DNA sequence: AGATAATCGAGACGGTACGTCCCGTCTTGCT
DNA sequence: AGCAAGACGGGACGTACCGTCTCGATTATCT
């Protein structure tokens, strides 16, 4: 048995207090935005003293970095359905489901805006979340190339942007609705565009019938 | 004869004060974000009394709406170069130049985040700026259809998203650099993708050589 | 003949505007006190533009000095009834009537307070008003000495203070009421005290019966 | 056993902050007058947040009332030297010393002026300070009557006014200096005047030799 | 009669203070 | 030691006025 006594009267950060703060943090973020977000309001919502928050994280940015990291680790799931069409479909379905959650819709653009302002936050997010997601996307594309579904000459950078950009733009930036067929059409467009990438552009220049 | 007399001794808001406030407003926005932006700091930076600001706009949101509108009106320029390739190139060049400006890079994602929170701001922006830009984009595509460069069956919604989304994603969201060739490759990709839209997807399914 | 032409089309400060401002000035002074008194509120009450006030006086203190001087000149009336008792009675009756006026009750202590703060105001008041009143009091006492009603050896300074101090203290400082008999008793006390001044104090030391 | 527990973690107003505010309050009062006195300047001078002031007193008047009361309680000292001459001398010496203090010279007339304007302040001061001082004065006079030094028939009201009025008038209202002999002469005058009060005025009417 | 210039009201200007609210830090006393 | 409660210095809120300054419109004099 481990004799790991705390130095007499030593208390330990209580996990349920931490969890309560974490929930309150994201709820408040979604409600008022990162800039306006105050530790005090988080503590109030978590029914916790302010000191309990500051004992855990030194700042708002540190709090966001750590909590987002904890969430993000389980998020970059690689599907590998066996075909490019299946992989793209699964990826877009997942992203669609994620971006439909109100909390995410509110927090994501705010996070990107704050990253433009706070270098530490930007670094933390880019190295912890975006890198993983980008690596996952690259793997997906390389598998398709290996299967012969895509040309080896395609521009990976551009292809990755293509896969991610449209859904984000539609759902987060424009705020327009994604009608029943939109997601399906988007899948088709993405697939078709990927397939022609790396080819000779002249081939497509004939006027469509 | 115009009977446009002021009511005797009426003082008038001075244009140079308005201009100074406007400059300070955007500078502060870029610096701290919309949520944290305080009227007091704007007035201080503009070397102006707080009352001079409140005399002009009742709130931060009203201020943003009007000032962005004033800026945005001159922004939705339709190029009409005579060919789809030229139009797309001109549009992306313009957007690229715009998104390279530091002030815009800071403010744009913040604006989108705030629009998700403030319905009045969202409405003002969407009806004043996005509607115009979207209309301009539609006109561009319809001209290309009329010229026979694009199929009449293409999904306009999706096509518009395609044209706008990638550059925004790359420059604003990921924050990654747009290398010398990136913009050119993006133009080619956009053009090729547009041209195949509305066609039978099966035709492109043959494995690339 | 004096060739004192105005430079063609010269306008002149309108007397009724000046009078209206003067009335409003004292009314406002009585209402809020000198420190809180603002030119703006005076102009508002006088239904006059702010500039009309500033065109006449450069400051609040200058305004008070000039207006009080204009009022005070007609105030230091020497009665000369032929006897000390008559003179003292007349003086105290006059002072009593003056200090009963609400405007005076309000303004006088405020003026004294402000004089302790503003050297220019203090100088203006002391040389314009207090000097005259003090001279008048001295003349009154000297006449009584000449008549043999008072000793020549009495201390003029102290005697003057005695005549003025009690009524001011009672009416202005303590704010207690001056009952019907108070003023009469005060006259008797003042008279008796003056008469014994300058004499040998031992004479009065016998115990009262 | 005293059950005076605070409700768990209750914070308590810090006495040194209160003292700092009090000092700053009187200093500012003496500097600019009660009307012009701003809470903000008091807080600034005390190097304290505005909230720390408002946490203690709801208004300027309440602040003045309480602080003056706190000061005034230790002020109404009854000397009781055993003789009227000694008592009067001690009282006037004390008053002289008090009225010589610059802070008092500035604040006192301002306080009286403000009392004419603010009923709550007037009530607070009259019941807390003036009542005590007046009671102390009455006791002094009654002792003298008991000793046979003064007539029982003298008018207490008038006598009290006499004792207090002259020094206040001289030092505060006229602002004239109190030369070396002035205070001594004043004592003699006061004493002599008191002794003759309540007697037959005719007895003193014979012309002084 | 017409020209002219100072005075008039109105009000925008840069400021300061209001009294409230909330921030992040720090202290206190209970568990 | 961890916890809640809350006082602390500080800063922004949006309003109300401050004294200064700038307007057209008015008005009284002088040509």
GROMACS .gro file of N, CA and C in nm, chain C residues 86-196:
model
  333
  504UNK      N    1  -3.044  10.521   2.006
  504UNK     CA    2  -3.118  10.526   1.880
  504UNK      C    3  -3.036  10.469   1.765
  505UNK      N    4  -2.906  10.507   1.758
  505UNK     CA    5  -2.821  10.459   1.648
  505UNK      C    6  -2.806  10.308   1.652
  506UNK      N    7  -2.776  10.255   1.770
  506UNK     CA    8  -2.759  10.110   1.782
  506UNK      C    9  -2.889  10.038   1.746
  507UNK      N   10  -3.000  10.091   1.797
  507UNK     CA   11  -3.130  10.030   1.767
  507UNK      C   12  -3.156  10.030   1.617
  508UNK      N   13  -3.129  10.141   1.553
  508UNK     CA   14  -3.155  10.151   1.409
  508UNK      C   15  -3.063  10.056   1.331
  509UNK      N   16  -2.938  10.051   1.374
  509UNK     CA   17  -2.844   9.963   1.305
  509UNK      C   18  -2.887   9.817   1.316
  510UNK      N   19  -2.921   9.776   1.437
  510UNK     CA   20  -2.959   9.636   1.457
  510UNK      C   21  -3.092   9.603   1.389
  511UNK      N   22  -3.183   9.699   1.389
  511UNK     CA   23  -3.308   9.677   1.316
  511UNK      C   24  -3.281   9.655   1.168
  512UNK      N   25  -3.193   9.740   1.114
  512UNK     CA   26  -3.160   9.726   0.972
  512UNK      C   27  -3.092   9.593   0.943
  513UNK      N   28  -2.998   9.558   1.027
  513UNK     CA   29  -2.926   9.432   1.007
  513UNK      C   30  -3.023   9.314   1.020
  514UNK      N   31  -3.110   9.324   1.120
  514UNK     CA   32  -3.208   9.217   1.140
  514UNK      C   33  -3.295   9.199   1.016
  515UNK      N   34  -3.342   9.310   0.961
  515UNK     CA   35  -3.426   9.303   0.841
  515UNK      C   36  -3.349   9.241   0.725
  516UNK      N   37  -3.223   9.283   0.713
  516UNK     CA   38  -3.140   9.231   0.603
  516UNK      C   39  -3.119   9.081   0.617
  517UNK      N   40  -3.083   9.038   0.736
  517UNK     CA   41  -3.050   8.896   0.756
  517UNK      C   42  -3.174   8.807   0.757
  518UNK      N   43  -3.292   8.870   0.760
  518UNK     CA   44  -3.413   8.789   0.751
  518UNK      C   45  -3.446   8.750   0.608
  519UNK      N   46  -3.391   8.822   0.513
  519UNK     CA   47  -3.422   8.791   0.372
  519UNK      C   48  -3.359   8.658   0.333
  520UNK      N   49  -3.441   8.567   0.280
  520UNK     CA   50  -3.390   8.432   0.250
  520UNK      C   51  -3.268   8.433   0.159
  521UNK      N   52  -3.270   8.518   0.059
  521UNK     CA   53  -3.157   8.524  -0.033
  521UNK      C   54  -3.029   8.558   0.042
  522UNK      N   55  -3.037   8.652   0.131
  522UNK     CA   56  -2.919   8.694   0.207
  522UNK      C   57  -2.875   8.583   0.302
  523UNK      N   58  -2.972   8.522   0.370
  523UNK     CA   59  -2.938   8.413   0.462
  523UNK      C   60  -2.860   8.303   0.392
  524UNK      N   61  -2.895   8.279   0.268
  524UNK     CA   62  -2.828   8.173   0.193
  524UNK      C   63  -2.691   8.215   0.143
  525UNK      N   64  -2.687   8.337   0.091
  525UNK     CA   65  -2.566   8.380   0.021
  525UNK      C   66  -2.455   8.421   0.116
  526UNK      N   67  -2.491   8.485   0.227
  526UNK     CA   68  -2.390   8.545   0.313
  526UNK      C   69  -2.288   8.444   0.368
  527UNK      N   70  -2.331   8.335   0.429
  527UNK     CA   71  -2.230   8.241   0.481
  527UNK      C   72  -2.150   8.178   0.368
  528UNK      N   73  -2.215   8.158   0.256
  528UNK     CA   74  -2.145   8.103   0.141
  528UNK      C   75  -2.039   8.200   0.092
  529UNK      N   76  -2.072   8.325   0.092
  529UNK     CA   77  -1.976   8.426   0.050
  529UNK      C   78  -1.854   8.426   0.142
  530UNK      N   79  -1.879   8.421   0.273
  530UNK     CA   80  -1.767   8.420   0.367
  530UNK      C   81  -1.680   8.296   0.349
  531UNK      N   82  -1.745   8.184   0.326
  531UNK     CA   83  -1.668   8.061   0.303
  531UNK      C   84  -1.582   8.074   0.178
  532UNK      N   85  -1.641   8.129   0.074
  532UNK     CA   86  -1.568   8.141  -0.052
  532UNK      C   87  -1.454   8.241  -0.040
  533UNK      N   88  -1.475   8.344   0.040
  533UNK     CA   89  -1.369   8.443   0.061
  533UNK      C   90  -1.246   8.379   0.125
  534UNK      N   91  -1.268   8.278   0.204
  534UNK     CA   92  -1.155   8.208   0.264
  534UNK      C   93  -1.077   8.127   0.162
  535UNK      N   94  -1.139   8.105   0.049
  535UNK     CA   95  -1.078   8.020  -0.054
  535UNK      C   96  -1.022   8.104  -0.168
  536UNK      N   97  -1.092   8.210  -0.203
  536UNK     CA   98  -1.054   8.289  -0.319
  536UNK      C   99  -1.003   8.427  -0.276
  537UNK      N  100  -0.872   8.444  -0.286
  537UNK     CA  101  -0.813   8.571  -0.245
  537UNK      C  102  -0.870   8.690  -0.323
  538UNK      N  103  -0.886   8.678  -0.455
  538UNK     CA  104  -0.939   8.793  -0.530
  538UNK      C  105  -1.078   8.834  -0.481
  539UNK      N  106  -1.162   8.735  -0.458
  539UNK     CA  107  -1.296   8.766  -0.410
  539UNK      C  108  -1.288   8.832  -0.272
  540UNK      N  109  -1.206   8.775  -0.185
  540UNK     CA  110  -1.194   8.830  -0.051
  540UNK      C  111  -1.150   8.976  -0.057
  541UNK      N  112  -1.051   9.002  -0.139
  541UNK     CA  113  -1.001   9.139  -0.149
  541UNK      C  114  -1.112   9.234  -0.198
  542UNK      N  115  -1.180   9.189  -0.302
  542UNK     CA  116  -1.285   9.273  -0.359
  542UNK      C  117  -1.393   9.304  -0.256
  543UNK      N  118  -1.435   9.203  -0.183
  543UNK     CA  119  -1.543   9.222  -0.086
  543UNK      C  120  -1.496   9.309   0.029
  544UNK      N  121  -1.378   9.277   0.081
  544UNK     CA  122  -1.330   9.350   0.198
  544UNK      C  123  -1.309   9.498   0.167
  545UNK      N  124  -1.257   9.528   0.050
  545UNK     CA  125  -1.231   9.670   0.020
  545UNK      C  126  -1.357   9.741  -0.024
  546UNK      N  127  -1.451   9.671  -0.077
  546UNK     CA  128  -1.570   9.738  -0.128
  546UNK      C  129  -1.683   9.746  -0.025
  547UNK      N  130  -1.701   9.640   0.053
  547UNK     CA  131  -1.817   9.635   0.139
  547UNK      C  132  -1.781   9.649   0.287
  548UNK      N  133  -1.692   9.561   0.332
  548UNK     CA  134  -1.664   9.560   0.475
  548UNK      C  135  -1.599   9.690   0.522
  549UNK      N  136  -1.513   9.746   0.437
  549UNK     CA  137  -1.446   9.869   0.476
  549UNK      C  138  -1.549   9.980   0.501
  550UNK      N  139  -1.646   9.994   0.412
  550UNK     CA  140  -1.750  10.096   0.427
  550UNK      C  141  -1.831  10.075   0.554
  551UNK      N  142  -1.871   9.947   0.573
  551UNK     CA  143  -1.954   9.920   0.691
  551UNK      C  144  -1.875   9.947   0.819
  552UNK      N  145  -1.750   9.911   0.818
  552UNK     CA  146  -1.667   9.932   0.937
  552UNK      C  147  -1.648  10.082   0.962
  553UNK      N  148  -1.629  10.157   0.856
  553UNK     CA  149  -1.613  10.303   0.869
  553UNK      C  150  -1.740  10.365   0.926
  554UNK      N  151  -1.850  10.318   0.875
  554UNK     CA  152  -1.978  10.367   0.924
  554UNK      C  153  -1.993  10.338   1.074
  555UNK      N  154  -1.956  10.216   1.113
  555UNK     CA  155  -1.965  10.180   1.255
  555UNK      C  156  -1.875  10.266   1.341
  556UNK      N  157  -1.756  10.291   1.292
  556UNK     CA  158  -1.664  10.377   1.365
  556UNK      C  159  -1.721  10.516   1.385
  557UNK      N  160  -1.779  10.570   1.280
  557UNK     CA  161  -1.838  10.705   1.288
  557UNK      C  162  -1.947  10.707   1.394
  558UNK      N  163  -2.027  10.601   1.396
  558UNK     CA  164  -2.135  10.590   1.495
  558UNK      C  165  -2.079  10.595   1.637
  559UNK      N  166  -1.973  10.519   1.659
  559UNK     CA  167  -1.916  10.513   1.794
  559UNK      C  168  -1.850  10.646   1.831
  560UNK      N  169  -1.782  10.707   1.736
  560UNK     CA  170  -1.714  10.834   1.764
  560UNK      C  171  -1.816  10.943   1.800
  561UNK      N  172  -1.927  10.942   1.733
  561UNK     CA  173  -2.032  11.039   1.768
  561UNK      C  174  -2.076  11.019   1.914
  562UNK      N  175  -2.091  10.893   1.955
  562UNK     CA  176  -2.134  10.865   2.093
  562UNK      C  177  -2.029  10.911   2.193
  563UNK      N  178  -1.902  10.890   2.157
  563UNK     CA  179  -1.794  10.938   2.245
  563UNK      C  180  -1.800  11.090   2.255
  564UNK      N  181  -1.820  11.154   2.141
  564UNK     CA  182  -1.827  11.300   2.140
  564UNK      C  183  -1.942  11.349   2.227
  565UNK      N  184  -2.052  11.272   2.227
  565UNK     CA  185  -2.168  11.310   2.307
  565UNK      C  186  -2.146  11.277   2.455
  566UNK      N  187  -2.040  11.206   2.490
  566UNK     CA  188  -2.017  11.166   2.628
  566UNK      C  189  -2.091  11.039   2.667
  567UNK      N  190  -2.147  10.967   2.569
  567UNK     CA  191  -2.221  10.846   2.601
  567UNK      C  192  -2.128  10.726   2.618
  568UNK      N  193  -2.013  10.735   2.557
  568UNK     CA  194  -1.916  10.625   2.570
  568UNK      C  195  -1.781  10.682   2.613
  569UNK      N  196  -1.701  10.596   2.675
  569UNK     CA  197  -1.568  10.639   2.716
  569UNK      C  198  -1.477  10.651   2.594
  570UNK      N  199  -1.389  10.747   2.593
  570UNK     CA  200  -1.296  10.763   2.481
  570UNK      C  201  -1.193  10.650   2.479
  571UNK      N  202  -1.181  10.583   2.593
  571UNK     CA  203  -1.078  10.480   2.601
  571UNK      C  204  -1.126  10.343   2.550
  572UNK      N  205  -1.247  10.337   2.502
  572UNK     CA  206  -1.295  10.202   2.463
  572UNK      C  207  -1.222  10.153   2.337
  573UNK      N  208  -1.209  10.022   2.330
  573UNK     CA  209  -1.138   9.959   2.218
  573UNK      C  210  -1.232   9.954   2.097
  574UNK      N  211  -1.201  10.036   1.998
  574UNK     CA  212  -1.290  10.045   1.882
  574UNK      C  213  -1.308   9.911   1.811
  575UNK      N  214  -1.197   9.845   1.789
  575UNK     CA  215  -1.200   9.715   1.720
  575UNK      C  216  -1.300   9.620   1.786
  576UNK      N  217  -1.280   9.606   1.918
  576UNK     CA  218  -1.362   9.514   1.994
  576UNK      C  219  -1.508   9.558   1.996
  577UNK      N  220  -1.527   9.689   2.006
  577UNK     CA  221  -1.663   9.742   2.011
  577UNK      C  222  -1.737   9.714   1.880
  578UNK      N  223  -1.667   9.732   1.769
  578UNK     CA  224  -1.729   9.706   1.639
  578UNK      C  225  -1.767   9.559   1.627
  579UNK      N  226  -1.676   9.472   1.666
  579UNK     CA  227  -1.704   9.329   1.661
  579UNK      C  228  -1.827   9.297   1.745
  580UNK      N  229  -1.833   9.360   1.864
  580UNK     CA  230  -1.945   9.333   1.954
  580UNK      C  231  -2.079   9.368   1.889
  581UNK      N  232  -2.083   9.483   1.825
  581UNK     CA  233  -2.209   9.529   1.765
  581UNK      C  234  -2.256   9.434   1.655
  582UNK      N  235  -2.160   9.385   1.575
  582UNK     CA  236  -2.199   9.307   1.457
  582UNK      C  237  -2.212   9.157   1.487
  583UNK      N  238  -2.127   9.108   1.575
  583UNK     CA  239  -2.109   8.962   1.585
  583UNK      C  240  -2.233   8.887   1.631
  584UNK      N  241  -2.299   8.938   1.735
  584UNK     CA  242  -2.404   8.859   1.797
  584UNK      C  243  -2.520   8.829   1.702
  585UNK      N  244  -2.566   8.929   1.632
  585UNK     CA  245  -2.680   8.906   1.543
  585UNK      C  246  -2.643   8.810   1.431
  586UNK      N  247  -2.522   8.828   1.376
  586UNK     CA  248  -2.478   8.738   1.269
  586UNK      C  249  -2.471   8.595   1.321
  587UNK      N  250  -2.409   8.579   1.437
  587UNK     CA  251  -2.396   8.446   1.496
  587UNK      C  252  -2.533   8.381   1.515
  588UNK      N  253  -2.623   8.456   1.577
  588UNK     CA  254  -2.754   8.399   1.607
  588UNK      C  255  -2.830   8.363   1.479
  589UNK      N  256  -2.835   8.457   1.386
  589UNK     CA  257  -2.923   8.438   1.270
  589UNK      C  258  -2.861   8.350   1.162
  590UNK      N  259  -2.735   8.368   1.141
  590UNK     CA  260  -2.674   8.296   1.029
  590UNK      C  261  -2.608   8.166   1.074
  591UNK      N  262  -2.530   8.172   1.180
  591UNK     CA  263  -2.453   8.053   1.217
  591UNK      C  264  -2.539   7.950   1.290
  592UNK      N  265  -2.602   7.993   1.401
  592UNK     CA  266  -2.679   7.892   1.475
  592UNK      C  267  -2.811   7.860   1.406
  593UNK      N  268  -2.866   7.958   1.332
  593UNK     CA  269  -2.992   7.931   1.265
  593UNK      C  270  -3.110   7.926   1.362
  594UNK      N  271  -3.083   7.958   1.489
  594UNK     CA  272  -3.193   7.959   1.588
  594UNK      C  273  -3.283   8.079   1.562
  595UNK      N  274  -3.409   8.071   1.605
  595UNK     CA  275  -3.503   8.182   1.578
  595UNK      C  276  -3.472   8.302   1.669
  596UNK      N  277  -3.506   8.420   1.620
  596UNK     CA  278  -3.491   8.541   1.702
  596UNK      C  279  -3.630   8.577   1.753
  597UNK      N  280  -3.659   8.526   1.873
  597UNK     CA  281  -3.793   8.546   1.929
  597UNK      C  282  -3.822   8.696   1.943
  598UNK      N  283  -3.950   8.727   1.970
  598UNK     CA  284  -3.993   8.867   1.979
  598UNK      C  285  -3.904   8.952   2.066
  599UNK      N  286  -3.869   8.899   2.181
  599UNK     CA  287  -3.794   8.983   2.275
  599UNK      C  288  -3.643   8.978   2.250
  600UNK      N  289  -3.598   8.881   2.169
  600UNK     CA  290  -3.453   8.862   2.154
  600UNK      C  291  -3.384   8.988   2.104
  601UNK      N  292  -3.443   9.047   2.001
  601UNK     CA  293  -3.379   9.165   1.942
  601UNK      C  294  -3.370   9.279   2.044
  602UNK      N  295  -3.478   9.298   2.122
  602UNK     CA  296  -3.477   9.401   2.226
  602UNK      C  297  -3.371   9.373   2.330
  603UNK      N  298  -3.365   9.251   2.377
  603UNK     CA  299  -3.265   9.214   2.477
  603UNK      C  300  -3.124   9.234   2.422
  604UNK      N  301  -3.109   9.200   2.298
  604UNK     CA  302  -2.978   9.215   2.236
  604UNK      C  303  -2.936   9.362   2.233
  605UNK      N  304  -3.031   9.450   2.201
  605UNK     CA  305  -2.999   9.594   2.199
  605UNK      C  306  -2.953   9.638   2.337
  606UNK      N  307  -3.027   9.597   2.443
  606UNK     CA  308  -2.990   9.637   2.579
  606UNK      C  309  -2.851   9.587   2.615
  607UNK      N  310  -2.828   9.462   2.583
  607UNK     CA  311  -2.697   9.403   2.615
  607UNK      C  312  -2.586   9.479   2.545
  608UNK      N  313  -2.604   9.503   2.417
  608UNK     CA  314  -2.502   9.573   2.340
  608UNK      C  315  -2.473   9.710   2.400
  609UNK      N  316  -2.581   9.782   2.428
  609UNK     CA  317  -2.567   9.916   2.483
  609UNK      C  318  -2.491   9.914   2.616
  610UNK      N  319  -2.536   9.828   2.706
  610UNK     CA  320  -2.474   9.820   2.839
  610UNK      C  321  -2.328   9.781   2.829
  611UNK      N  322  -2.299   9.686   2.742
  611UNK     CA  323  -2.161   9.639   2.728
  611UNK      C  324  -2.072   9.749   2.673
  612UNK      N  325  -2.123   9.822   2.575
  612UNK     CA  326  -2.044   9.931   2.519
  612UNK      C  327  -2.012  10.034   2.628
  613UNK      N  328  -2.113  10.063   2.710
  613UNK     CA  329  -2.096  10.170   2.809
  613UNK      C  330  -1.989  10.138   2.912
  614UNK      N  331  -1.976  10.012   2.945
  614UNK     CA  332  -1.877   9.978   3.047
  614UNK      C  333  -1.738   9.959   2.988
   0.00000   0.00000   0.00000
